[in-house]
Amino acid sequence: MGFLDNDTKASVPIDGTAAYQMIVASDLPGAWMLLTKADISSSPDLVYNKAFCLRAAGRADEALELSRTAFRRLTEGVPQRSFDPVGTALVSAMASPGPMNPAMPEIDGTYAGLQARWLYCLCLIDCGETGECARVAAPLTQLGIGPTVKGGE
């Protein structure tokens, strides 16, 4: 396993927890080595975390496609609820969305969807699609967070 694309596919499943922990530890290259085989059919956390890494690497178009997929999969059919005052304050204090814990979609679908919405909006901005971002970001502004154009995240 490495950074070279030798067009081989390992039969080993992707370890989403290890990839998440690597991103949290700022080891994006290590996480990428695990996530490189993930695609739109992978679990939502893997799709999200791969988009997260692609965005960090400046691969805007690829990040947009995956973040859109993660956003749709993590928000469709998930009932939205409000956060308590402490939760709202903590979300509002975040500078940007973080990586997705593989357990989060099952534990709290609303928060997982919020993370996916935020990353998707940032990817839309990166690709110049500010109009679509404004539409998608509406629920974020209710929490006091809002993606801004490059340089102001």
PDB file of C-alpha atoms in Angstrom:
ATOM      1  CA  MET A   1       0.000   0.000   0.000  1.00  0.00           C
ATOM      2  CA  GLY A   2       1.343   3.436  -0.833  1.00  0.00           C
ATOM      3  CA  PHE A   3       0.859   6.656  -2.674  1.00  0.00           C
ATOM      4  CA  LEU A   4       1.514   5.150  -6.089  1.00  0.00           C
ATOM      5  CA  ASP A   5      -1.539   4.242  -8.098  1.00  0.00           C
ATOM      6  CA  ASN A   6      -0.627   0.804  -9.376  1.00  0.00           C
ATOM      7  CA  ASP A   7      -4.248  -0.005 -10.211  1.00  0.00           C
ATOM      8  CA  THR A   8      -4.454  -2.876  -7.754  1.00  0.00           C
ATOM      9  CA  LYS A   9      -7.408  -3.441  -5.478  1.00  0.00           C
ATOM     10  CA  ALA A  10      -6.861  -5.063  -2.120  1.00  0.00           C
ATOM     11  CA  SER A  11      -9.599  -7.328  -0.847  1.00  0.00           C
ATOM     12  CA  VAL A  12      -9.101  -5.993   2.683  1.00  0.00           C
ATOM     13  CA  PRO A  13     -12.025  -3.833   3.844  1.00  0.00           C
ATOM     14  CA  ILE A  14     -11.321  -0.180   4.498  1.00  0.00           C
ATOM     15  CA  ASP A  15     -10.825   0.545   8.192  1.00  0.00           C
ATOM     16  CA  GLY A  16     -12.992   3.624   8.672  1.00  0.00           C
ATOM     17  CA  THR A  17     -12.103   3.973  12.343  1.00  0.00           C
ATOM     18  CA  ALA A  18      -8.370   3.999  11.613  1.00  0.00           C
ATOM     19  CA  ALA A  19      -8.865   6.526   8.798  1.00  0.00           C
ATOM     20  CA  TYR A  20     -10.919   8.756  11.118  1.00  0.00           C
ATOM     21  CA  GLN A  21      -8.287   8.544  13.860  1.00  0.00           C
ATOM     22  CA  MET A  22      -5.535   9.425  11.394  1.00  0.00           C
ATOM     23  CA  ILE A  23      -7.420  12.513  10.205  1.00  0.00           C
ATOM     24  CA  VAL A  24      -8.019  13.582  13.814  1.00  0.00           C
ATOM     25  CA  ALA A  25      -4.264  13.207  14.409  1.00  0.00           C
ATOM     26  CA  SER A  26      -3.597  15.334  11.271  1.00  0.00           C
ATOM     27  CA  ASP A  27      -2.120  12.334   9.453  1.00  0.00           C
ATOM     28  CA  LEU A  28      -3.983  13.017   6.220  1.00  0.00           C
ATOM     29  CA  PRO A  29      -1.475  11.072   4.078  1.00  0.00           C
ATOM     30  CA  GLY A  30      -1.986   7.996   6.274  1.00  0.00           C
ATOM     31  CA  ALA A  31      -5.759   8.388   6.124  1.00  0.00           C
ATOM     32  CA  TRP A  32      -5.565   8.806   2.351  1.00  0.00           C
ATOM     33  CA  MET A  33      -3.723   5.499   2.029  1.00  0.00           C
ATOM     34  CA  LEU A  34      -6.723   3.825   3.678  1.00  0.00           C
ATOM     35  CA  LEU A  35      -9.420   5.892   1.957  1.00  0.00           C
ATOM     36  CA  THR A  36      -8.077   5.801  -1.591  1.00  0.00           C
ATOM     37  CA  LYS A  37     -10.171   2.690  -2.373  1.00  0.00           C
ATOM     38  CA  ALA A  38     -13.408   4.237  -1.076  1.00  0.00           C
ATOM     39  CA  ASP A  39     -15.973   5.252  -3.684  1.00  0.00           C
ATOM     40  CA  ILE A  40     -19.543   6.561  -3.737  1.00  0.00           C
ATOM     41  CA  SER A  41     -20.872   3.107  -2.817  1.00  0.00           C
ATOM     42  CA  SER A  42     -18.787   2.983   0.389  1.00  0.00           C
ATOM     43  CA  SER A  43     -20.285   3.792   3.792  1.00  0.00           C
ATOM     44  CA  PRO A  44     -21.243   7.460   4.256  1.00  0.00           C
ATOM     45  CA  ASP A  45     -18.429   8.115   6.743  1.00  0.00           C
ATOM     46  CA  LEU A  46     -15.823   6.794   4.284  1.00  0.00           C
ATOM     47  CA  VAL A  47     -17.272   8.893   1.459  1.00  0.00           C
ATOM     48  CA  TYR A  48     -17.295  11.973   3.706  1.00  0.00           C
ATOM     49  CA  ASN A  49     -13.751  11.419   4.999  1.00  0.00           C
ATOM     50  CA  LYS A  50     -12.408  10.825   1.498  1.00  0.00           C
ATOM     51  CA  ALA A  51     -14.041  14.106   0.389  1.00  0.00           C
ATOM     52  CA  PHE A  52     -12.496  15.762   3.460  1.00  0.00           C
ATOM     53  CA  CYS A  53      -9.017  14.574   2.399  1.00  0.00           C
ATOM     54  CA  LEU A  54      -9.536  15.508  -1.260  1.00  0.00           C
ATOM     55  CA  ARG A  55     -10.581  19.026  -0.252  1.00  0.00           C
ATOM     56  CA  ALA A  56      -7.489  19.338   1.955  1.00  0.00           C
ATOM     57  CA  ALA A  57      -5.389  18.263  -1.047  1.00  0.00           C
ATOM     58  CA  GLY A  58      -6.980  20.933  -3.250  1.00  0.00           C
ATOM     59  CA  ARG A  59      -8.871  18.427  -5.430  1.00  0.00           C
ATOM     60  CA  ALA A  60     -12.052  20.516  -5.484  1.00  0.00           C
ATOM     61  CA  ASP A  61     -14.012  18.750  -8.231  1.00  0.00           C
ATOM     62  CA  GLU A  62     -13.433  15.285  -6.805  1.00  0.00           C
ATOM     63  CA  ALA A  63     -14.207  16.490  -3.271  1.00  0.00           C
ATOM     64  CA  LEU A  64     -17.429  18.089  -4.513  1.00  0.00           C
ATOM     65  CA  GLU A  65     -18.719  14.869  -6.054  1.00  0.00           C
ATOM     66  CA  LEU A  66     -18.054  12.822  -2.928  1.00  0.00           C
ATOM     67  CA  SER A  67     -19.249  15.502  -0.493  1.00  0.00           C
ATOM     68  CA  ARG A  68     -22.513  15.770  -2.462  1.00  0.00           C
ATOM     69  CA  THR A  69     -22.965  12.010  -2.172  1.00  0.00           C
ATOM     70  CA  ALA A  70     -22.219  12.044   1.572  1.00  0.00           C
ATOM     71  CA  PHE A  71     -24.578  14.999   2.087  1.00  0.00           C
ATOM     72  CA  ARG A  72     -27.448  13.292   0.296  1.00  0.00           C
ATOM     73  CA  ARG A  73     -26.932   9.956   2.014  1.00  0.00           C
ATOM     74  CA  LEU A  74     -26.593  11.505   5.474  1.00  0.00           C
ATOM     75  CA  THR A  75     -29.558  13.885   5.232  1.00  0.00           C
ATOM     76  CA  GLU A  76     -32.243  12.144   3.172  1.00  0.00           C
ATOM     77  CA  GLY A  77     -34.906  10.715   5.445  1.00  0.00           C
ATOM     78  CA  VAL A  78     -33.134  11.814   8.631  1.00  0.00           C
ATOM     79  CA  PRO A  79     -35.434  13.793  10.915  1.00  0.00           C
ATOM     80  CA  GLN A  80     -33.848  17.109  11.822  1.00  0.00           C
ATOM     81  CA  ARG A  81     -33.874  18.249  15.395  1.00  0.00           C
ATOM     82  CA  SER A  82     -32.526  21.205  17.302  1.00  0.00           C
ATOM     83  CA  PHE A  83     -29.388  21.042  19.377  1.00  0.00           C
ATOM     84  CA  ASP A  84     -29.493  21.953  23.058  1.00  0.00           C
ATOM     85  CA  PRO A  85     -27.922  25.315  24.000  1.00  0.00           C
ATOM     86  CA  VAL A  86     -24.512  23.801  24.800  1.00  0.00           C
ATOM     87  CA  GLY A  87     -24.496  21.784  21.581  1.00  0.00           C
ATOM     88  CA  THR A  88     -25.467  24.857  19.570  1.00  0.00           C
ATOM     89  CA  ALA A  89     -22.693  26.904  21.219  1.00  0.00           C
ATOM     90  CA  LEU A  90     -20.115  24.190  20.508  1.00  0.00           C
ATOM     91  CA  VAL A  91     -21.151  23.834  16.863  1.00  0.00           C
ATOM     92  CA  SER A  92     -21.165  27.627  16.457  1.00  0.00           C
ATOM     93  CA  ALA A  93     -17.613  27.821  17.835  1.00  0.00           C
ATOM     94  CA  MET A  94     -16.241  25.388  15.251  1.00  0.00           C
ATOM     95  CA  ALA A  95     -14.116  26.943  12.513  1.00  0.00           C
ATOM     96  CA  SER A  96     -14.919  24.178  10.016  1.00  0.00           C
ATOM     97  CA  PRO A  97     -16.355  20.678   9.941  1.00  0.00           C
ATOM     98  CA  GLY A  98     -14.111  17.926  11.199  1.00  0.00           C
ATOM     99  CA  PRO A  99     -13.728  14.341  10.067  1.00  0.00           C
ATOM    100  CA  MET A 100     -16.662  11.955  10.418  1.00  0.00           C
ATOM    101  CA  ASN A 101     -16.509   9.370  13.179  1.00  0.00           C
ATOM    102  CA  PRO A 102     -17.770   6.097  11.637  1.00  0.00           C
ATOM    103  CA  ALA A 103     -20.241   5.676  14.523  1.00  0.00           C
ATOM    104  CA  MET A 104     -21.737   9.174  14.194  1.00  0.00           C
ATOM    105  CA  PRO A 105     -24.408   8.518  11.517  1.00  0.00           C
ATOM    106  CA  GLU A 106     -25.946   5.835  13.727  1.00  0.00           C
ATOM    107  CA  ILE A 107     -25.476   7.706  17.025  1.00  0.00           C
ATOM    108  CA  ASP A 108     -26.718  11.105  15.848  1.00  0.00           C
ATOM    109  CA  GLY A 109     -27.946  11.424  12.285  1.00  0.00           C
ATOM    110  CA  THR A 110     -28.717  15.124  12.708  1.00  0.00           C
ATOM    111  CA  TYR A 111     -25.128  15.983  13.637  1.00  0.00           C
ATOM    112  CA  ALA A 112     -23.698  13.730  10.921  1.00  0.00           C
ATOM    113  CA  GLY A 113     -25.954  15.479   8.406  1.00  0.00           C
ATOM    114  CA  LEU A 114     -24.856  18.890   9.675  1.00  0.00           C
ATOM    115  CA  GLN A 115     -21.198  17.964   9.160  1.00  0.00           C
ATOM    116  CA  ALA A 116     -21.938  16.662   5.669  1.00  0.00           C
ATOM    117  CA  ARG A 117     -23.949  19.781   4.776  1.00  0.00           C
ATOM    118  CA  TRP A 118     -21.111  22.044   5.931  1.00  0.00           C
ATOM    119  CA  LEU A 119     -18.403  20.154   4.022  1.00  0.00           C
ATOM    120  CA  TYR A 120     -20.617  20.080   0.921  1.00  0.00           C
ATOM    121  CA  CYS A 121     -21.117  23.855   1.135  1.00  0.00           C
ATOM    122  CA  LEU A 122     -17.376  24.448   1.432  1.00  0.00           C
ATOM    123  CA  CYS A 123     -16.780  22.235  -1.609  1.00  0.00           C
ATOM    124  CA  LEU A 124     -19.466  24.137  -3.538  1.00  0.00           C
ATOM    125  CA  ILE A 125     -17.673  27.400  -2.714  1.00  0.00           C
ATOM    126  CA  ASP A 126     -14.331  25.894  -3.778  1.00  0.00           C
ATOM    127  CA  CYS A 127     -15.910  25.073  -7.146  1.00  0.00           C
ATOM    128  CA  GLY A 128     -17.536  28.503  -7.541  1.00  0.00           C
ATOM    129  CA  GLU A 129     -21.094  27.299  -6.952  1.00  0.00           C
ATOM    130  CA  THR A 130     -22.010  29.954  -4.381  1.00  0.00           C
ATOM    131  CA  GLY A 131     -25.704  30.051  -5.333  1.00  0.00           C
ATOM    132  CA  GLU A 132     -26.174  26.365  -4.589  1.00  0.00           C
ATOM    133  CA  CYS A 133     -24.170  26.796  -1.385  1.00  0.00           C
ATOM    134  CA  ALA A 134     -26.520  29.554  -0.196  1.00  0.00           C
ATOM    135  CA  ARG A 135     -29.505  27.220  -0.660  1.00  0.00           C
ATOM    136  CA  VAL A 136     -27.854  24.254   1.055  1.00  0.00           C
ATOM    137  CA  ALA A 137     -26.382  26.377   3.885  1.00  0.00           C
ATOM    138  CA  ALA A 138     -29.690  27.784   5.180  1.00  0.00           C
ATOM    139  CA  PRO A 139     -29.918  25.349   8.142  1.00  0.00           C
ATOM    140  CA  LEU A 140     -26.300  26.141   9.060  1.00  0.00           C
ATOM    141  CA  THR A 141     -26.995  29.841   9.450  1.00  0.00           C
ATOM    142  CA  GLN A 142     -29.650  29.018  12.047  1.00  0.00           C
ATOM    143  CA  LEU A 143     -26.814  27.623  14.172  1.00  0.00           C
ATOM    144  CA  GLY A 144     -24.649  30.673  13.658  1.00  0.00           C
ATOM    145  CA  ILE A 145     -22.279  29.005  11.252  1.00  0.00           C
ATOM    146  CA  GLY A 146     -21.996  29.687   7.613  1.00  0.00           C
ATOM    147  CA  PRO A 147     -19.479  28.806   4.975  1.00  0.00           C
ATOM    148  CA  THR A 148     -17.911  31.844   3.410  1.00  0.00           C
ATOM    149  CA  VAL A 149     -16.051  32.416   0.195  1.00  0.00           C
ATOM    150  CA  LYS A 150     -12.401  31.290   0.100  1.00  0.00           C
ATOM    151  CA  GLY A 151     -10.168  33.031   2.564  1.00  0.00           C
ATOM    152  CA  GLY A 152     -12.937  33.589   5.077  1.00  0.00           C
ATOM    153  CA  GLU A 153     -13.732  30.085   6.279  1.00  0.00           C
TER     154      GLU A 153
END
